[in-house]
CSV table of C-alpha atoms in Angstrom, one decimal:
chain,number,residue,atom,x,y,z
A,27,MET,CA,52.3,39.1,-7.4
A,28,PRO,CA,51.7,35.3,-7.3
A,29,GLN,CA,51.9,33.4,-10.6
A,30,GLU,CA,48.5,32.9,-12.3
A,31,ASP,CA,48.5,29.2,-11.4
A,32,GLU,CA,49.6,29.7,-7.8
A,33,ILE,CA,47.0,28.6,-5.3
A,34,ILE,CA,45.8,31.1,-2.7
A,35,ASP,CA,45.0,28.7,0.1
A,36,LEU,CA,42.7,30.3,2.7
A,37,ARG,CA,41.2,27.1,4.1
A,38,SER,CA,42.8,27.3,7.6
A,39,ASP,CA,45.7,28.8,9.5
A,40,THR,CA,46.8,25.2,10.2
A,41,LEU,CA,48.3,25.2,6.7
A,42,THR,CA,51.3,27.3,7.6
A,43,GLN,CA,54.8,26.1,6.9
A,44,PRO,CA,57.6,26.6,9.4
A,45,THR,CA,59.9,29.4,8.4
A,46,ARG,CA,63.6,28.8,7.8
A,47,GLU,CA,64.5,30.4,11.1
A,48,MET,CA,61.9,28.2,12.9
A,49,LYS,CA,63.4,25.1,11.2
A,50,GLU,CA,66.9,26.1,12.4
A,51,ALA,CA,65.7,26.5,15.9
A,52,MET,CA,64.1,23.0,15.7
A,53,MET,CA,67.4,21.5,14.4
A,54,MET,CA,69.4,23.0,17.2
A,55,ALA,CA,67.0,22.0,20.1
A,56,SER,CA,68.4,20.1,23.1
A,57,LEU,CA,66.5,16.8,23.4
A,58,GLY,CA,65.6,14.2,25.9
A,59,ASP,CA,62.8,11.6,26.5
A,60,ASP,CA,59.7,13.6,27.4
A,61,VAL,CA,57.8,10.6,28.7
A,62,PHE,CA,60.4,10.5,31.4
A,63,GLY,CA,60.1,14.2,31.8
A,64,GLU,CA,63.6,14.7,30.5
A,65,ASP,CA,63.3,16.8,27.4
A,66,PRO,CA,64.7,20.2,28.4
A,67,THR,CA,63.1,22.1,25.4
A,68,VAL,CA,59.7,20.7,26.1
A,69,ARG,CA,60.0,21.8,29.8
A,70,GLN,CA,61.2,25.2,28.6
A,71,LEU,CA,58.1,25.6,26.4
A,72,GLU,CA,55.7,24.5,29.1
A,73,GLY,CA,57.3,26.8,31.6
A,74,LYS,CA,57.4,29.7,29.2
A,75,LEU,CA,53.7,29.5,28.3
A,76,ALA,CA,52.7,29.0,32.0
A,77,GLY,CA,54.7,32.1,32.9
A,78,ILE,CA,53.1,34.1,30.1
A,79,PHE,CA,49.6,33.3,31.5
A,80,GLY,CA,50.6,33.3,35.2
A,81,MET,CA,49.6,29.7,35.6
A,82,GLU,CA,51.4,27.0,37.5
A,83,ALA,CA,52.3,24.4,34.9
A,84,GLY,CA,51.9,23.3,31.3
A,85,LEU,CA,51.7,20.1,29.3
A,86,PHE,CA,52.8,19.8,25.7
A,87,CYS,CA,50.6,17.6,23.5
A,88,PRO,CA,50.3,16.8,19.8
A,89,SER,CA,47.1,18.7,19.2
A,90,GLY,CA,44.5,21.1,20.5
A,91,THR,CA,41.9,18.4,20.4
A,92,MET,CA,44.0,16.4,22.8
A,93,THR,CA,44.6,19.3,25.2
A,94,ASN,CA,40.8,20.1,25.2
A,95,GLN,CA,39.9,16.5,25.7
A,96,ILE,CA,42.4,16.0,28.5
A,97,ALA,CA,40.9,19.1,30.3
A,98,ILE,CA,37.4,17.8,29.9
A,99,ARG,CA,38.4,14.4,31.3
A,100,LEU,CA,40.3,16.1,34.1
A,101,HIS,CA,37.2,18.2,35.2
A,102,THR,CA,34.4,15.7,34.7
A,103,ARG,CA,33.5,12.1,35.5
A,104,PRO,CA,30.9,9.8,34.0
A,105,GLN,CA,27.3,11.1,34.3
A,106,THR,CA,28.4,14.7,34.7
A,107,GLU,CA,27.7,17.4,32.1
A,108,VAL,CA,29.7,20.1,30.2
A,109,ILE,CA,28.1,23.4,29.3
A,110,CYS,CA,29.3,25.0,26.1
A,111,HIS,CA,28.0,26.9,23.1
A,112,LYS,CA,26.3,24.9,20.4
A,113,ASN,CA,29.0,25.8,17.9
A,114,SER,CA,31.9,25.0,20.1
A,115,HIS,CA,34.9,23.2,18.7
A,116,ILE,CA,34.9,20.7,21.6
A,117,TYR,CA,31.4,19.6,20.5
A,118,LEU,CA,31.4,19.9,16.7
A,119,TYR,CA,35.0,19.0,15.7
A,120,GLU,CA,36.6,16.7,18.2
A,121,GLY,CA,35.1,13.4,17.0
A,122,GLY,CA,32.6,12.9,19.9
A,123,GLY,CA,35.5,12.9,22.3
A,124,ILE,CA,33.4,14.2,25.3
A,125,MET,CA,31.4,11.1,25.1
A,126,SER,CA,34.1,8.6,24.1
A,127,ASN,CA,36.8,9.9,26.4
A,128,SER,CA,35.0,11.2,29.4
A,129,HIS,CA,31.5,9.6,29.3
A,130,ALA,CA,30.0,13.0,30.0
A,131,SER,CA,26.9,14.7,28.7
A,132,VAL,CA,26.8,18.1,27.0
A,133,LYS,CA,24.4,21.0,27.3
A,134,LEU,CA,24.5,23.2,24.3
A,135,LEU,CA,23.6,26.9,24.6
A,136,GLU,CA,22.9,29.7,22.2
A,137,GLY,CA,24.9,32.9,22.2
A,138,ASP,CA,25.7,35.9,19.9
A,139,LEU,CA,28.6,35.1,17.6
A,140,GLY,CA,29.4,31.9,19.6
A,141,LYS,CA,29.8,33.6,23.0
A,142,LEU,CA,28.0,32.8,26.2
A,143,ASP,CA,27.0,35.0,29.1
A,144,ALA,CA,26.8,34.3,32.8
A,145,GLU,CA,23.0,34.4,33.0
A,146,ALA,CA,22.5,31.8,30.2
A,147,ILE,CA,25.0,29.6,32.0
A,148,ARG,CA,23.2,30.0,35.3
A,149,GLN,CA,19.9,29.0,33.8
A,150,ALA,CA,21.6,25.9,32.3
A,151,ILE,CA,23.1,24.5,35.5
A,152,ASN,CA,21.2,21.4,36.4
A,153,PRO,CA,19.4,21.0,39.8
A,154,ASP,CA,20.5,18.3,42.3
A,155,ASP,CA,18.1,15.7,40.8
A,156,ASP,CA,18.6,12.0,40.1
A,157,HIS,CA,17.1,12.5,36.6
A,158,ALA,CA,19.7,15.0,35.5
A,159,PRO,CA,23.5,14.7,35.0
A,160,GLU,CA,25.5,16.8,37.5
A,161,THR,CA,26.8,20.0,35.9
A,162,ALA,CA,30.6,19.9,36.3
A,163,LEU,CA,32.3,22.1,33.7
A,164,VAL,CA,31.8,25.3,31.6
A,165,SER,CA,33.9,25.6,28.4
A,166,LEU,CA,34.4,28.8,26.5
A,167,GLU,CA,36.2,29.3,23.2
A,168,ASN,CA,38.3,32.4,22.4
A,169,THR,CA,38.5,33.3,19.6
A,170,MET,CA,35.3,31.6,18.5
A,171,ASN,CA,35.8,29.8,15.3
A,172,LYS,CA,32.2,29.5,14.2
A,173,GLY,CA,31.6,33.0,15.4
A,174,GLY,CA,33.9,34.3,12.7
A,175,GLY,CA,36.8,34.7,15.1
A,176,SER,CA,34.8,36.7,17.6
A,177,VAL,CA,36.6,37.7,20.8
A,178,TYR,CA,35.6,37.6,24.4
A,179,GLN,CA,36.5,40.7,26.6
A,180,LEU,CA,37.6,40.1,30.2
A,181,GLU,CA,34.6,42.0,31.4
A,182,GLU,CA,32.4,39.3,29.7
A,183,VAL,CA,34.3,36.5,31.4
A,184,ARG,CA,34.6,37.8,34.9
A,185,PRO,CA,30.9,37.2,35.8
A,186,ILE,CA,31.2,33.7,34.4
A,187,ARG,CA,34.3,33.1,36.5
A,188,GLN,CA,32.4,34.3,39.6
A,189,LEU,CA,29.4,32.1,38.8
A,190,CYS,CA,31.7,29.1,38.5
A,191,LYS,CA,33.2,29.8,41.9
A,192,GLU,CA,29.8,30.2,43.5
A,193,THR,CA,28.5,27.0,42.1
A,194,GLY,CA,31.7,24.8,42.3
A,195,LEU,CA,32.0,24.5,38.5
A,196,LYS,CA,35.3,24.2,36.7
A,197,LEU,CA,36.0,26.7,33.8
A,198,HIS,CA,38.0,25.7,30.8
A,199,LEU,CA,39.1,27.9,27.9
A,200,ASP,CA,39.6,26.5,24.4
A,201,GLY,CA,42.2,29.1,23.6
A,202,ALA,CA,43.3,27.7,20.3
A,203,ARG,CA,43.6,31.2,18.9
A,204,ILE,CA,44.0,33.0,22.3
A,205,PHE,CA,46.9,35.1,21.0
A,206,ASN,CA,44.8,36.4,18.2
A,207,ALA,CA,42.2,37.4,20.8
A,208,LEU,CA,44.8,39.1,23.0
A,209,ILE,CA,46.3,41.1,20.0
A,210,HIS,CA,42.8,42.3,19.2
A,211,SER,CA,41.7,43.2,22.7
A,212,GLY,CA,45.0,44.5,24.0
A,213,GLU,CA,44.4,42.6,27.3
A,214,ARG,CA,47.1,40.8,29.3
A,215,ALA,CA,47.6,37.1,29.2
A,216,HIS,CA,48.1,37.1,33.0
A,217,ASP,CA,44.6,38.4,33.5
A,218,TRP,CA,43.2,35.7,31.4
A,219,GLY,CA,45.2,33.0,33.3
A,220,ARG,CA,43.4,34.1,36.5
A,221,MET,CA,40.0,33.4,35.0
A,222,PHE,CA,40.3,29.7,34.1
A,223,ASP,CA,41.2,26.4,35.7
A,224,THR,CA,42.7,25.2,32.4
A,225,ILE,CA,43.6,26.8,29.1
A,226,SER,CA,44.3,25.0,25.9
A,227,ILE,CA,46.6,26.9,23.5
A,228,CYS,CA,47.4,25.8,19.9
A,229,LEU,CA,50.8,26.6,18.4
A,230,SER,CA,50.1,25.2,14.9
A,231,LYS,CA,47.6,27.8,13.8
A,232,GLY,CA,48.4,31.5,13.5
A,233,LEU,CA,51.7,31.1,15.4
A,234,GLY,CA,52.9,28.9,12.5
A,235,CYS,CA,54.3,25.8,14.2
A,236,PRO,CA,54.1,22.4,12.4
A,237,VAL,CA,52.6,20.6,15.4
A,238,GLY,CA,51.6,21.1,19.0
A,239,SER,CA,49.4,22.5,21.7
A,240,VAL,CA,49.9,23.2,25.4
A,241,LEU,CA,47.4,22.7,28.3
A,242,LEU,CA,47.9,25.1,31.2
A,243,GLY,CA,46.6,24.6,34.7
A,244,SER,CA,47.6,24.0,38.3
A,245,GLN,CA,50.6,21.8,39.3
A,246,ALA,CA,48.2,19.1,40.6
A,247,GLY,CA,45.9,19.3,37.6
A,248,ILE,CA,48.8,19.0,35.1
A,249,ARG,CA,50.2,16.0,37.0
A,250,GLN,CA,46.9,14.3,36.5
A,251,ALA,CA,46.7,15.5,32.9
A,252,ARG,CA,50.0,13.8,32.2
A,253,LYS,CA,48.4,10.5,33.2
A,254,ILE,CA,45.4,11.2,30.9
A,255,ARG,CA,47.8,12.1,28.1
A,256,LYS,CA,49.6,8.8,28.5
A,257,ALA,CA,46.3,6.9,28.3
A,258,LEU,CA,45.3,8.8,25.2
A,259,GLY,CA,48.6,7.9,23.5
A,260,GLY,CA,49.9,11.4,23.6
A,261,GLY,CA,53.2,10.8,25.3
A,262,MET,CA,56.1,11.8,22.9
A,263,ARG,CA,59.8,11.0,23.2
A,264,GLN,CA,62.3,13.5,21.8
A,265,ALA,CA,59.6,16.1,21.3
A,266,GLY,CA,61.9,19.0,21.9
A,267,MET,CA,62.3,19.5,18.2
A,268,LEU,CA,58.6,20.4,18.0
A,269,ALA,CA,58.7,22.3,21.3
A,270,ALA,CA,61.5,24.5,19.9
A,271,ALA,CA,59.2,25.6,17.1
A,272,GLY,CA,56.7,26.8,19.8
A,273,ILE,CA,59.4,28.7,21.7
A,274,TYR,CA,60.5,30.4,18.4
A,275,ALA,CA,56.8,31.3,17.6
A,276,LEU,CA,56.2,32.8,21.0
A,277,ASP,CA,59.3,35.0,20.6
A,278,HIS,CA,58.8,36.0,17.0
A,279,HIS,CA,55.2,35.4,15.7
A,280,VAL,CA,52.8,36.9,18.2
A,281,SER,CA,52.9,40.6,17.4
A,282,ARG,CA,52.6,39.9,13.6
A,283,LEU,CA,49.2,38.4,14.1
A,284,GLU,CA,47.7,41.9,13.6
A,285,GLU,CA,48.9,41.6,10.0
A,286,ASP,CA,46.6,38.5,9.6
A,287,HIS,CA,43.7,40.5,11.1
A,288,GLU,CA,44.2,43.4,8.7
A,289,ARG,CA,44.3,41.0,5.7
A,290,ALA,CA,41.2,39.3,6.9
A,291,ARG,CA,39.4,42.6,7.0
A,292,ALA,CA,40.6,43.3,3.5
A,293,ILE,CA,39.3,39.9,2.3
A,294,ALA,CA,35.9,40.5,3.9
A,295,ALA,CA,35.7,43.8,1.9
A,296,ILE,CA,36.5,42.0,-1.3
A,297,MET,CA,34.1,39.2,-0.7
A,298,GLY,CA,31.3,41.6,0.3
A,299,LYS,CA,31.3,43.0,-3.2
A,300,LEU,CA,30.7,39.7,-4.9
A,301,PRO,CA,27.3,38.6,-6.2
A,302,HIS,CA,25.6,35.9,-4.1
A,303,VAL,CA,27.5,37.0,-1.0
A,304,LYS,CA,24.7,38.1,1.3
A,305,ALA,CA,27.0,39.3,4.1
A,306,THR,CA,30.1,38.6,6.0
A,307,LEU,CA,30.3,38.2,9.8
A,308,PRO,CA,32.1,41.0,11.7
A,309,VAL,CA,35.8,40.4,11.3
A,310,SER,CA,37.7,40.8,14.6
A,311,THR,CA,40.7,38.5,14.0
A,312,ASN,CA,41.9,36.3,11.1
A,313,ILE,CA,38.6,34.5,10.2
A,314,VAL,CA,36.2,35.6,7.4
A,315,ILE,CA,32.8,33.9,7.2
A,316,ALA,CA,30.7,34.8,4.2
A,317,ARG,CA,27.0,34.1,4.1
A,318,LEU,CA,25.7,33.1,0.6
A,319,ASP,CA,22.5,33.7,-1.2
A,320,LYS,CA,21.0,31.7,-4.1
A,321,ILE,CA,24.1,29.5,-4.5
A,322,SER,CA,25.3,26.5,-2.6
A,323,PRO,CA,28.7,26.6,-0.8
A,324,GLU,CA,29.8,23.7,-3.0
A,325,SER,CA,29.0,25.7,-6.2
A,326,PHE,CA,30.6,28.8,-4.8
A,327,LEU,CA,33.8,26.9,-3.8
A,328,GLU,CA,33.9,25.4,-7.3
A,329,LYS,CA,33.9,28.9,-8.8
A,330,LEU,CA,36.7,29.9,-6.4
A,331,ALA,CA,38.7,26.8,-7.3
A,332,GLU,CA,38.5,27.8,-11.0
A,333,LYS,CA,40.5,30.9,-10.0
A,334,GLN,CA,43.0,28.9,-7.9
A,335,ILE,CA,41.4,30.1,-4.6
A,336,LYS,CA,40.7,27.6,-1.8
A,337,ALA,CA,38.2,28.1,1.1
A,338,VAL,CA,36.0,25.7,3.0
A,339,LYS,CA,32.2,25.1,3.5
A,340,PHE,CA,31.2,26.3,6.9
A,341,GLY,CA,27.5,25.6,7.1
A,342,PRO,CA,24.5,25.2,4.7
A,343,ASP,CA,25.0,28.7,3.4
A,344,GLN,CA,28.4,29.7,4.6
A,345,ILE,CA,32.1,29.5,3.5
A,346,ARG,CA,35.2,30.3,5.6
A,347,MET,CA,38.5,31.9,4.8
A,348,VAL,CA,41.4,32.2,7.2
A,349,THR,CA,44.5,34.4,6.9
A,350,HIS,CA,47.8,33.2,8.2
A,351,LEU,CA,51.6,33.4,8.2
A,352,ASP,CA,51.9,32.4,4.5
A,353,ILE,CA,49.3,34.8,3.2
A,354,GLU,CA,50.9,38.1,2.2
A,355,ASP,CA,49.7,41.4,0.7
A,356,ARG,CA,50.6,40.1,-2.8
A,357,HIS,CA,48.0,37.3,-2.3
A,358,LEU,CA,45.4,39.9,-1.5
A,359,GLU,CA,46.2,41.8,-4.7
A,360,ALA,CA,45.9,38.6,-6.7
A,361,LEU,CA,42.7,37.7,-4.9
A,362,GLU,CA,41.1,41.0,-5.8
A,363,GLU,CA,42.4,40.8,-9.4
A,364,ARG,CA,41.1,37.2,-9.9
A,365,LEU,CA,37.7,38.1,-8.6
A,366,ALA,CA,37.4,41.4,-10.4
A,367,ASN,CA,35.3,39.9,-13.3
A,368,TRP,CA,33.3,37.6,-11.0
A,369,LYS,CA,30.0,39.0,-12.2
A,370,MET,CA,30.7,37.9,-15.7
A,371,THR,CA,31.7,34.4,-14.8
A,372,LEU,CA,29.3,33.3,-12.1
């Protein structure tokens, strides 16, 4: 059981600390200059992830924002348009990068729990008209952060892939938490690799690495992506120490993601009993979004903070909690105990 003053930090799965074994792997990594393409551990990580998804090549980058933005720039040009859900990370949380990096427009769509379907995308494709930007790219997100960690199934993506082939559009996946999605669905990474032109995979969330994301794509696409990464300042030198953490995580931290999912479901059950929690979104993976009633997120978070519990505001009437490598069953027990007398203190 955590000490009374120990903070239970559920703000994000980016908070994870590398394990002792991961640090040992990092210290033992073979190194070279990755800008010259000579870091063997970086090459190993890129090849490993490309192999897992059955794609041709990978590119190691500092962040998932960078891998997403590189993909968007790769697939668009000025005066073209990106179709995505209105709550997509690439639109809400990447600093206006679609505009500033690619000079592209964005068309925002509605969709249940943050997911899109082929017909909605078809209706959103612009006609060949001088007044409208040319539609160039469709971007999906799996799991969907603002959808409470909702998960696409392959059967939902196949019609979108077919539509993109028919219309000449590129299809990108913001797969920051793709391994959470695969653990939930039981589907094969290879099958997902066949659906997309590019996939962005984050290593520093549920997989527990300190830094890093990988962009997957074709050999030609990744060659061009390296040039874009250079222009964005993403070229790293002896990056193998970071890449080694990714290799360790892929070998040791994927199957355990189901533990995070189970704990998220337990947290949703605890939160659902609290006053002023109207509902929680369905929990598929490691994200819990609680909708509040008659209390602001700020006030609710203040009450949680009094009990040494951290979460984040996630909308005008929502808060978010995320389970991760450093949240254990003992933290759930402490969470339930600290909130047991919530009715008397709120």
